[in-house]
Short mmCIF file of C-alpha atoms in Angstrom, two decimals:
data_model
loop_
_atom_site.label_atom_id
_atom_site.label_comp_id
_atom_site.label_asym_id
_atom_site.label_seq_id
_atom_site.Cartn_x
_atom_site.Cartn_y
_atom_site.Cartn_z
CA MET Q 1 41.81 23.01 -107.34
CA SER Q 2 39.30 21.04 -108.99
CA VAL Q 3 35.63 22.32 -109.44
CA THR Q 4 33.30 19.83 -107.90
CA PHE Q 5 29.63 19.50 -107.51
CA PRO Q 6 27.66 17.72 -104.71
CA PRO Q 7 25.90 14.26 -105.04
CA GLY Q 8 22.58 14.07 -106.76
CA PHE Q 9 23.15 17.21 -108.60
CA LEU Q 10 21.21 16.86 -112.00
CA TRP Q 11 23.27 17.12 -115.27
CA GLY Q 12 20.71 17.12 -117.84
CA THR Q 13 20.15 18.44 -121.55
CA ALA Q 14 17.07 20.28 -122.59
CA THR Q 15 14.77 20.55 -125.89
CA ALA Q 16 11.56 21.89 -126.97
CA ALA Q 17 8.96 19.90 -128.74
CA TYR Q 18 8.35 22.40 -131.80
CA GLN Q 19 12.19 22.70 -132.27
CA ILE Q 20 12.93 18.78 -132.30
CA GLU Q 21 9.89 16.63 -132.84
CA GLY Q 22 8.54 17.04 -136.53
CA ALA Q 23 5.41 15.10 -137.55
CA PRO Q 24 3.25 18.11 -137.59
CA ARG Q 25 0.25 16.15 -138.47
CA GLU Q 26 0.27 12.66 -137.16
CA ASN Q 27 -1.77 11.01 -134.54
CA GLY Q 28 -4.46 13.98 -134.76
CA ARG Q 29 -1.84 16.94 -133.95
CA THR Q 30 -3.36 20.31 -135.53
CA PRO Q 31 -1.33 23.32 -136.06
CA SER Q 32 0.25 25.50 -133.31
CA ILE Q 33 1.17 29.06 -133.74
CA TRP Q 34 4.60 28.06 -134.69
CA ASP Q 35 3.29 25.98 -137.69
CA THR Q 36 1.21 28.88 -138.68
CA PHE Q 37 4.06 31.44 -138.14
CA SER Q 38 6.91 29.33 -139.97
CA HIS Q 39 4.69 28.67 -142.82
CA THR Q 40 4.18 32.37 -143.40
CA PRO Q 41 6.42 33.95 -145.97
CA GLY Q 42 9.21 36.04 -144.58
CA LYS Q 43 8.79 35.16 -141.04
CA THR Q 44 11.87 32.59 -140.48
CA GLU Q 45 15.11 32.35 -142.34
CA ASN Q 46 15.11 30.67 -145.72
CA GLY Q 47 11.26 30.06 -145.02
CA ASP Q 48 12.46 27.06 -142.73
CA THR Q 49 9.61 25.29 -140.63
CA GLY Q 50 9.63 22.52 -138.03
CA ASP Q 51 7.63 20.09 -140.19
CA ILE Q 52 10.47 17.66 -140.17
CA ALA Q 53 13.03 19.28 -137.47
CA VAL Q 54 15.29 16.40 -136.26
CA ASP Q 55 12.46 13.88 -136.40
CA HIS Q 56 12.50 13.25 -132.85
CA PHE Q 57 8.85 11.86 -133.17
CA HIS Q 58 10.15 8.83 -135.18
CA ARG Q 59 13.78 8.60 -133.66
CA ARG Q 60 12.61 8.89 -129.73
CA ALA Q 61 14.30 5.73 -129.05
CA GLU Q 62 17.63 6.58 -130.68
CA ASP Q 63 17.88 9.69 -128.93
CA VAL Q 64 17.19 8.28 -125.66
CA ARG Q 65 19.75 5.81 -126.07
CA MET Q 66 22.08 8.53 -127.18
CA MET Q 67 21.41 10.39 -124.00
CA ALA Q 68 22.24 7.40 -121.93
CA ASP Q 69 25.39 6.86 -123.69
CA LEU Q 70 26.41 10.31 -122.89
CA GLY Q 71 25.35 9.69 -119.24
CA VAL Q 72 22.98 12.53 -118.27
CA ASN Q 73 20.88 11.94 -115.56
CA ALA Q 74 17.85 14.39 -116.46
CA TYR Q 75 16.12 15.25 -119.72
CA ARG Q 76 14.15 18.55 -119.89
CA PHE Q 77 11.55 18.23 -122.78
CA SER Q 78 8.33 19.76 -123.50
CA VAL Q 79 5.06 18.57 -124.51
CA SER Q 80 3.30 19.76 -127.68
CA TRP Q 81 0.07 21.09 -126.61
CA PRO Q 82 -1.80 20.62 -130.12
CA ARG Q 83 -0.40 17.09 -130.31
CA VAL Q 84 -2.32 16.24 -126.86
CA GLN Q 85 -5.20 18.52 -127.09
CA PRO Q 86 -5.63 19.66 -130.79
CA THR Q 87 -8.05 22.32 -130.30
CA GLY Q 88 -6.90 23.45 -126.85
CA ARG Q 89 -10.24 22.36 -125.64
CA GLY Q 90 -11.94 19.13 -124.85
CA PRO Q 91 -10.49 15.68 -124.11
CA ALA Q 92 -7.08 14.62 -124.93
CA VAL Q 93 -6.08 12.46 -128.15
CA GLN Q 94 -4.49 9.38 -126.47
CA ARG Q 95 -2.39 8.73 -129.32
CA GLY Q 96 -0.68 12.14 -128.53
CA LEU Q 97 -0.05 11.37 -124.95
CA ASP Q 98 1.12 7.78 -125.81
CA PHE Q 99 4.06 9.44 -127.66
CA TYR Q 100 5.14 11.25 -124.15
CA ARG Q 101 3.93 7.99 -122.21
CA GLY Q 102 6.66 6.01 -124.39
CA LEU Q 103 9.24 8.91 -123.94
CA VAL Q 104 8.99 8.89 -120.12
CA ASP Q 105 9.36 5.08 -120.00
CA ASP Q 106 12.36 5.21 -122.24
CA LEU Q 107 13.93 7.69 -120.05
CA LEU Q 108 13.14 5.72 -116.78
CA ALA Q 109 14.52 2.42 -118.23
CA TYR Q 110 17.72 4.25 -118.68
CA GLY Q 111 17.67 5.98 -115.26
CA ILE Q 112 17.11 9.41 -117.02
CA GLU Q 113 14.89 11.46 -114.73
CA PRO Q 114 12.27 13.12 -117.16
CA VAL Q 115 11.82 17.14 -116.39
CA LEU Q 116 8.46 17.82 -118.17
CA THR Q 117 7.67 21.49 -119.56
CA LEU Q 118 3.92 21.89 -120.42
CA TYR Q 119 4.20 25.10 -122.55
CA HIS Q 120 7.36 25.87 -124.70
CA TRP Q 121 5.63 28.44 -127.08
CA ASP Q 122 3.36 26.11 -129.30
CA LEU Q 123 -0.15 27.42 -128.34
CA PRO Q 124 -2.93 25.35 -130.48
CA GLN Q 125 -3.56 27.58 -133.49
CA GLU Q 126 -7.37 27.38 -132.75
CA LEU Q 127 -6.72 29.35 -129.30
CA GLU Q 128 -4.88 32.09 -130.84
CA SER Q 129 -7.63 32.38 -133.73
CA ALA Q 130 -9.91 32.95 -130.50
CA GLY Q 131 -7.68 35.65 -129.13
CA GLY Q 132 -4.57 33.99 -127.81
CA TRP Q 133 -2.69 34.90 -124.70
CA PRO Q 134 -4.19 38.59 -124.49
CA GLU Q 135 -7.34 36.94 -123.70
CA ARG Q 136 -8.23 35.63 -120.31
CA GLU Q 137 -9.82 32.37 -121.39
CA THR Q 138 -6.59 31.05 -122.56
CA ALA Q 139 -5.00 30.82 -119.09
CA GLY Q 140 -8.07 28.73 -118.17
CA ARG Q 141 -7.58 26.31 -121.11
CA PHE Q 142 -3.96 26.05 -120.14
CA ALA Q 143 -5.12 25.01 -116.55
CA GLU Q 144 -7.37 22.06 -118.26
CA TYR Q 145 -4.41 21.15 -120.40
CA ALA Q 146 -2.03 20.82 -117.33
CA ARG Q 147 -4.75 18.82 -115.65
CA ILE Q 148 -4.72 16.42 -118.64
CA VAL Q 149 -1.12 15.94 -118.81
CA GLY Q 150 -0.73 15.43 -115.04
CA GLU Q 151 -3.33 12.94 -114.78
CA ALA Q 152 -1.55 11.01 -117.74
CA LEU Q 153 2.04 11.36 -116.68
CA GLY Q 154 2.06 12.23 -113.00
CA ASP Q 155 2.64 8.56 -111.77
CA ARG Q 156 5.87 8.58 -113.85
CA VAL Q 157 7.02 12.33 -114.21
CA THR Q 158 7.95 13.97 -110.63
CA ARG Q 159 9.40 17.33 -111.85
CA TRP Q 160 6.97 19.64 -113.88
CA THR Q 161 7.52 23.13 -115.42
CA THR Q 162 4.57 25.32 -116.34
CA LEU Q 163 5.83 27.78 -118.66
CA ASN Q 164 9.44 28.46 -120.49
CA GLU Q 165 10.16 31.87 -120.69
CA PRO Q 166 6.80 33.88 -120.69
CA TRP Q 167 8.72 36.99 -121.61
CA CYS Q 168 9.44 35.51 -124.90
CA SER Q 169 5.88 34.34 -125.42
CA ALA Q 170 4.36 37.73 -124.43
CA PHE Q 171 6.77 40.11 -125.72
CA LEU Q 172 8.40 38.77 -128.84
CA GLY Q 173 5.19 37.10 -129.78
CA TYR Q 174 2.74 40.08 -129.59
CA ALA Q 175 4.91 43.26 -129.13
CA SER Q 176 7.88 42.83 -131.58
CA GLY Q 177 6.16 40.34 -133.67
CA VAL Q 178 9.47 38.31 -134.43
CA HIS Q 179 7.88 35.21 -132.49
CA ALA Q 180 4.71 33.42 -133.10
CA PRO Q 181 2.23 34.48 -133.43
CA GLY Q 182 3.84 37.76 -134.83
CA ARG Q 183 1.63 40.34 -133.52
CA THR Q 184 2.80 43.80 -132.83
CA ASP Q 185 0.44 45.11 -130.30
CA PRO Q 186 2.18 46.66 -126.89
CA VAL Q 187 -1.35 46.29 -125.02
CA ALA Q 188 -1.78 42.64 -126.12
CA ALA Q 189 1.79 41.93 -124.87
CA LEU Q 190 1.14 43.37 -121.50
CA ARG Q 191 -2.30 41.45 -121.40
CA SER Q 192 -0.32 38.43 -122.44
CA ALA Q 193 2.01 38.61 -119.68
CA HIS Q 194 -0.60 38.93 -117.07
CA HIS Q 195 -2.54 35.77 -118.73
CA LEU Q 196 0.65 33.76 -118.69
CA ASN Q 197 1.23 34.71 -115.19
CA LEU Q 198 -2.30 33.68 -114.46
CA GLY Q 199 -2.30 30.58 -116.51
CA HIS Q 200 1.04 29.65 -114.57
CA GLY Q 201 -1.01 29.93 -111.16
CA LEU Q 202 -3.87 28.05 -112.54
CA ALA Q 203 -1.68 25.30 -114.02
CA ALA Q 204 0.05 24.86 -110.77
CA GLN Q 205 -3.11 24.30 -108.95
CA ALA Q 206 -4.41 21.91 -111.57
CA LEU Q 207 -1.04 19.83 -111.33
CA ARG Q 208 -1.22 19.75 -107.54
CA SER Q 209 -5.00 18.61 -107.52
CA VAL Q 210 -3.97 15.61 -109.59
CA LEU Q 211 -0.09 14.73 -108.78
CA PRO Q 212 0.95 12.47 -106.23
CA ALA Q 213 2.61 14.20 -103.07
CA ARG Q 214 6.04 13.68 -104.64
CA GLY Q 215 5.39 15.76 -107.53
CA LYS Q 216 7.16 19.15 -107.68
CA VAL Q 217 6.10 22.26 -109.85
CA SER Q 218 8.34 24.99 -111.13
CA VAL Q 219 8.29 27.45 -113.69
CA SER Q 220 11.38 28.55 -116.05
CA LEU Q 221 12.18 32.42 -116.33
CA ASN Q 222 14.49 33.87 -118.80
CA PRO Q 223 15.42 36.91 -116.31
CA ALA Q 224 17.97 39.56 -117.74
CA ALA Q 225 20.94 40.54 -116.35
CA VAL Q 226 20.28 44.38 -116.79
CA ARG Q 227 23.27 46.75 -116.52
CA PRO Q 228 23.38 50.47 -116.92
CA LEU Q 229 26.07 51.80 -119.51
CA THR Q 230 26.78 54.52 -117.00
CA ARG Q 231 26.12 55.13 -113.62
CA SER Q 232 24.35 58.29 -114.67
CA PRO Q 233 20.67 59.08 -113.21
CA GLU Q 234 19.30 58.43 -116.75
CA ASP Q 235 21.09 55.22 -117.38
CA LEU Q 236 19.87 53.83 -114.04
CA ASP Q 237 16.25 54.63 -114.98
CA ALA Q 238 16.85 53.01 -118.29
CA ARG Q 239 18.03 50.01 -116.30
CA ARG Q 240 15.15 50.31 -114.00
CA ARG Q 241 12.61 50.33 -116.75
CA ILE Q 242 14.03 47.03 -118.60
CA ASP Q 243 14.31 45.42 -115.26
CA ALA Q 244 10.58 45.97 -114.69
CA LEU Q 245 9.61 44.47 -118.08
CA ALA Q 246 12.17 41.90 -118.36
CA ASN Q 247 12.09 40.33 -114.62
CA ARG Q 248 9.67 42.03 -112.18
CA VAL Q 249 6.72 41.47 -114.38
CA PHE Q 250 7.04 37.78 -113.74
CA SER Q 251 8.68 37.65 -110.72
CA GLY Q 252 6.82 40.19 -108.91
CA PRO Q 253 3.33 38.13 -109.17
CA MET Q 254 4.86 34.68 -108.85
CA LEU Q 255 7.07 34.99 -106.06
CA LYS Q 256 5.56 38.12 -104.24
CA GLY Q 257 1.84 38.27 -105.27
CA ALA Q 258 2.00 41.79 -106.80
CA TYR Q 259 2.97 43.73 -109.59
CA PRO Q 260 5.80 46.46 -109.35
CA GLU Q 261 4.35 49.97 -109.08
CA ASP Q 262 6.73 51.20 -111.30
CA LEU Q 263 5.76 49.03 -114.21
CA PHE Q 264 2.11 50.56 -113.89
CA THR Q 265 3.46 54.05 -113.99
CA ASP Q 266 5.96 53.25 -116.96
CA THR Q 267 2.94 51.74 -119.06
CA ALA Q 268 0.19 54.13 -117.91
CA ARG Q 269 -0.38 55.84 -121.32
CA LEU Q 270 -0.85 52.41 -122.79
CA THR Q 271 -3.13 50.40 -120.26
CA ASP Q 272 -4.79 50.85 -116.78
CA TRP Q 273 -4.11 47.06 -116.15
CA SER Q 274 -7.89 46.77 -115.57
CA PHE Q 275 -7.48 43.15 -117.04
CA VAL Q 276 -5.89 42.12 -113.58
CA GLN Q 277 -9.10 40.94 -111.72
CA ASP Q 278 -9.67 40.45 -107.95
CA GLY Q 279 -8.21 37.19 -106.94
CA ASP Q 280 -5.85 37.06 -109.95
CA LEU Q 281 -2.59 37.84 -107.96
CA ALA Q 282 -3.40 35.11 -105.20
CA ALA Q 283 -3.83 32.52 -107.95
CA ILE Q 284 -0.60 33.57 -109.46
CA ARG Q 285 1.49 33.47 -106.39
CA GLN Q 286 1.73 29.38 -105.98
CA PRO Q 287 4.30 27.82 -103.86
CA LEU Q 288 7.23 26.79 -106.07
CA ASP Q 289 9.10 23.42 -105.47
CA SER Q 290 12.12 25.08 -107.51
CA LEU Q 291 12.55 28.08 -109.88
CA GLY Q 292 14.14 27.73 -113.40
CA ILE Q 293 16.75 30.41 -114.48
CA ASN Q 294 17.61 30.45 -118.25
CA TYR Q 295 20.45 32.61 -119.26
CA TYR Q 296 22.65 33.46 -122.30
CA GLN Q 297 24.08 36.77 -121.88
CA PRO Q 298 23.76 40.13 -120.13
CA THR Q 299 21.81 43.13 -121.15
CA VAL Q 300 23.34 46.54 -121.24
CA VAL Q 301 21.12 49.71 -121.53
CA SER Q 302 21.21 53.42 -121.56
CA ALA Q 303 18.88 56.31 -122.04
CA ALA Q 304 18.30 57.86 -125.30
CA GLY Q 305 21.49 59.80 -126.56
CA HIS Q 306 23.61 56.89 -127.01
CA GLN Q 307 22.34 55.89 -130.30
CA ASP Q 308 25.77 55.78 -132.00
CA SER Q 309 26.94 52.89 -129.79
CA GLY Q 310 23.76 51.25 -129.13
CA HIS Q 311 20.32 50.18 -130.58
CA GLN Q 312 17.21 51.98 -129.45
CA GLY Q 313 14.30 49.69 -128.67
CA GLY Q 314 16.66 46.79 -128.51
CA GLY Q 315 15.78 43.29 -127.51
CA GLN Q 316 16.59 41.15 -124.17
CA GLU Q 317 18.93 38.84 -125.92
CA GLY Q 318 21.60 40.69 -127.98
CA GLY Q 319 22.94 44.26 -128.88
CA GLU Q 320 20.91 44.31 -131.96
CA SER Q 321 17.57 46.34 -132.10
CA HIS Q 322 15.77 42.90 -132.81
CA GLY Q 323 16.96 41.02 -129.52
CA GLY Q 324 19.01 38.26 -131.56
CA HIS Q 325 15.39 36.94 -132.57
CA GLY Q 326 14.56 38.48 -135.82
CA ALA Q 327 14.36 42.26 -137.22
CA SER Q 328 11.44 44.23 -136.23
CA VAL Q 329 10.73 48.03 -136.45
CA HIS Q 330 8.42 47.19 -133.37
CA SER Q 331 9.93 47.09 -129.92
CA PRO Q 332 9.30 44.27 -127.54
CA TRP Q 333 9.68 46.71 -124.54
CA PRO Q 334 6.14 48.42 -124.00
CA GLY Q 335 6.42 52.03 -122.24
CA ALA Q 336 10.44 51.50 -122.56
CA GLU Q 337 10.80 52.17 -126.37
CA SER Q 338 13.26 54.81 -125.61
CA VAL Q 339 15.71 52.80 -124.13
CA VAL Q 340 18.81 52.10 -125.81
CA PHE Q 341 20.87 48.84 -125.96
CA HIS Q 342 24.43 48.08 -126.30
CA GLN Q 343 26.54 45.03 -127.15
CA ALA Q 344 27.96 43.97 -123.87
CA PRO Q 345 31.88 43.56 -124.22
CA GLY Q 346 33.58 40.51 -124.68
CA GLU Q 347 33.57 37.47 -127.03
CA LEU Q 348 30.52 36.95 -129.03
CA THR Q 349 28.74 33.53 -130.00
CA GLU Q 350 27.30 32.75 -133.39
CA MET Q 351 23.90 34.38 -132.43
CA GLY Q 352 26.01 37.78 -131.57
CA TRP Q 353 25.55 37.30 -128.08
CA SER Q 354 28.30 38.01 -125.44
CA VAL Q 355 29.94 35.26 -123.72
CA ASP Q 356 29.87 36.61 -119.99
CA PRO Q 357 29.22 34.02 -117.25
CA THR Q 358 28.95 36.79 -114.70
CA GLY Q 359 25.63 37.44 -115.59
CA LEU Q 360 24.50 33.90 -114.56
CA TYR Q 361 26.36 34.19 -111.24
CA GLU Q 362 24.55 37.55 -110.52
CA LEU Q 363 21.10 36.24 -111.54
CA LEU Q 364 21.54 33.09 -109.19
CA LEU Q 365 22.31 35.08 -106.23
CA ARG Q 366 19.37 37.66 -107.03
CA TYR Q 367 16.86 34.89 -107.03
CA THR Q 368 18.41 33.34 -104.05
CA ARG Q 369 17.35 36.79 -102.17
CA GLU Q 370 14.16 37.12 -104.07
CA ALA Q 371 13.01 33.42 -103.51
CA PRO Q 372 14.47 32.57 -100.14
CA GLY Q 373 14.10 28.78 -99.43
CA VAL Q 374 13.36 27.99 -103.22
CA PRO Q 375 15.84 25.80 -105.08
CA LEU Q 376 17.15 27.07 -108.24
CA MET Q 377 17.76 25.21 -111.62
CA VAL Q 378 19.61 26.58 -114.42
CA THR Q 379 17.11 25.16 -117.11
CA GLU Q 380 18.78 26.49 -120.22
CA ASN Q 381 22.33 27.71 -120.65
CA GLY Q 382 24.28 27.01 -124.07
CA ALA Q 383 25.79 28.66 -127.11
CA ALA Q 384 25.53 28.54 -130.95
CA TYR Q 385 28.70 28.27 -132.97
CA VAL Q 386 29.55 27.18 -136.40
CA ASP Q 387 30.09 23.60 -136.12
CA LYS Q 388 31.18 21.52 -139.13
CA PRO Q 389 31.99 17.73 -139.48
CA ALA Q 390 35.96 17.20 -140.17
CA ALA Q 391 37.13 14.84 -142.89
CA ASP Q 392 36.83 11.78 -140.45
CA GLY Q 393 33.33 12.79 -139.44
CA THR Q 394 34.06 14.08 -135.95
CA VAL Q 395 32.69 17.44 -134.76
CA HIS Q 396 35.15 19.54 -132.59
CA ASP Q 397 33.55 22.68 -130.96
CA PRO Q 398 36.25 23.93 -128.78
CA ASP Q 399 34.50 27.36 -128.25
CA ARG Q 400 31.33 25.73 -126.78
CA ILE Q 401 33.34 23.86 -124.40
CA HIS Q 402 35.03 27.13 -123.44
CA TYR Q 403 31.68 28.80 -122.93
CA LEU Q 404 30.32 25.65 -120.80
CA HIS Q 405 33.20 25.50 -118.65
CA GLY Q 406 33.04 29.48 -117.79
CA HIS Q 407 29.35 29.23 -117.18
CA ILE Q 408 29.24 26.11 -115.15
CA SER Q 409 32.20 27.56 -112.86
CA ALA Q 410 29.86 30.60 -112.29
CA VAL Q 411 27.15 28.15 -111.03
CA ARG Q 412 29.75 26.75 -108.55
CA ARG Q 413 30.76 29.93 -107.45
CA ALA Q 414 27.17 31.15 -106.95
CA MET Q 415 26.57 28.16 -104.82
CA THR Q 416 29.68 28.62 -102.57
CA GLU Q 417 28.22 32.16 -101.90
CA GLY Q 418 24.68 30.38 -100.79
CA ALA Q 419 22.83 29.96 -103.88
CA ASP Q 420 20.59 26.47 -103.66
CA VAL Q 421 21.38 25.36 -107.19
CA ARG Q 422 20.31 21.63 -107.71
CA GLY Q 423 20.99 21.24 -111.35
CA TYR Q 424 22.14 22.31 -114.77
CA PHE Q 425 20.37 21.92 -118.30
CA LEU Q 426 22.51 22.39 -121.17
CA TRP Q 427 20.87 23.85 -124.18
CA SER Q 428 20.56 21.93 -126.32
CA LEU Q 429 20.76 18.19 -126.82
CA LEU Q 430 20.59 18.42 -130.56
CA ASP Q 431 21.03 20.90 -133.16
CA ASN Q 432 17.55 21.91 -134.15
CA PHE Q 433 14.93 24.39 -135.42
CA GLU Q 434 16.22 27.74 -133.82
CA TRP Q 435 12.63 29.45 -134.04
CA ALA Q 436 12.90 32.44 -136.44
CA TYR Q 437 16.58 31.72 -137.29
CA GLY Q 438 15.59 28.18 -138.85
CA TYR Q 439 18.47 25.89 -139.21
CA GLY Q 440 21.02 28.46 -139.70
CA LYS Q 441 22.24 28.27 -135.76
CA ARG Q 442 23.34 25.19 -134.15
CA PHE Q 443 23.18 24.83 -130.22
CA GLY Q 444 23.25 21.24 -129.94
CA ALA Q 445 26.00 19.20 -128.07
CA VAL Q 446 24.94 16.69 -130.78
CA HIS Q 447 25.42 17.67 -134.43
CA VAL Q 448 22.66 16.71 -136.67
CA ASP Q 449 22.98 16.47 -140.40
CA TYR Q 450 19.55 17.80 -141.44
CA GLU Q 451 19.74 15.92 -144.92
CA THR Q 452 20.30 12.54 -143.31
CA GLN Q 453 19.29 13.06 -139.84
CA ARG Q 454 22.55 11.72 -138.61
CA ARG Q 455 23.58 12.38 -134.97
CA THR Q 456 26.97 12.81 -133.98
CA PRO Q 457 28.04 13.99 -130.57
CA LYS Q 458 30.65 16.81 -130.66
CA SER Q 459 33.66 17.31 -128.53
CA SER Q 460 31.40 19.34 -125.99
CA ALA Q 461 29.13 16.28 -125.49
CA ARG Q 462 31.86 14.07 -124.60
CA TRP Q 463 33.43 16.83 -122.35
CA TYR Q 464 29.79 17.13 -120.75
CA SER Q 465 29.46 13.41 -120.41
CA ARG Q 466 32.65 13.43 -118.16
CA LEU Q 467 31.27 16.21 -115.96
CA ALA Q 468 27.92 14.18 -115.63
CA ALA Q 469 29.77 10.95 -114.84
CA THR Q 470 32.19 12.48 -112.02
CA GLY Q 471 30.61 15.79 -110.86
CA VAL Q 472 34.01 17.32 -111.44
CA LEU Q 473 34.37 20.21 -113.94
CA PRO Q 474 36.79 18.86 -116.53
CA GLU Q 475 39.56 21.28 -117.69
CA VAL Q 476 39.13 23.19 -121.10
CA PRO Q 477 41.16 21.23 -123.65
CA ILE Q 478 44.02 23.07 -125.36
CA GLY Q 479 43.93 23.63 -129.02
#
């Protein structure tokens, strides 16, 4: 029996500015924290940077035509904050905004809906030098930036996302230090989490003050499908601790207007949370027109004592202690450093992440319960594999097709059980700069030869194109 999706379902692809654009100094752009971080020796694989990436800044028209050829009906991209507002303060650089005006116009000309993310981790370096996300002022600066972009593009862009994966910004950036800005201060990470929450709320308010009535505001979280290794009380408590830090630290304020009390208890030795001021929680809890869910693999945890089969203080995405984002002796889990992480069973992607669609199914049902009446979007899902062109130049990636088939099937299963999912965005459109992994991991449906910048759609791109055209899940090719 065929798996069919309803008419109007969004079939999209997704990218992030620093991972694809290049052109770091053109038209007034100044460094972001990722420019600084990637140029710091030892921070990325092979010292790779996003200086060129896949040169999307100069190849925008080609990339949009390629999307049109693939038949996707939506494209999720992010705006580079330092390209638009180089210091993080003051008026916009119109030449920077012009790039995004042109991108949006190109997309609309091909009938592709633009889905704009305001922040995908590229904080202007000048704001980081002034304290970054641990400082309250950054939330206010973010709201001003949101207003600028909303005023410039709100007449053409309907779907807006404030933040992408604030967990990574806060805990990989400020606790474990494996993402920009590379700081290792657990209190700074918790302060950052709150100010990212506050920035989301203030930006949502700013957008709604300038967008037409049709404008829709969302946020994209990367919630963890946390599973205890056993049903022992100790392992169940480990699950609770990680669930608080991975999920409820954001969903609590955004959806319910409150932080979970157990999070305060778990982190009491680090901070009294006095940086949460009167009125903050009301500002954070803004109505959402949709909620974005990013998912790659489940997280398996236990209490201390299982180090033989796990990794203490491990990360959210992967069984390794560095969480699949780069090694660090510093934990990204303030107040839960003793928790042990375990590799989930099953096949692994090139990232070492488990292939397990049931985690996505579980999360979609969970957030259906936690955000009743709020439509969901799968705003990132995909896998890295070793993709090499054949002698004839084609790129076959059957493992990625198998991965996508399983996860998209899980989306439909969740929908049949009540999840109101309105779209799916494949990560990623193009092979690109994979953060601390540099160019060593390929997530794209389109292969990029980094020497020539030649784009070659992989087998998975053609498979996904059939899905986008028909709304019917194609079978997995044999062989």
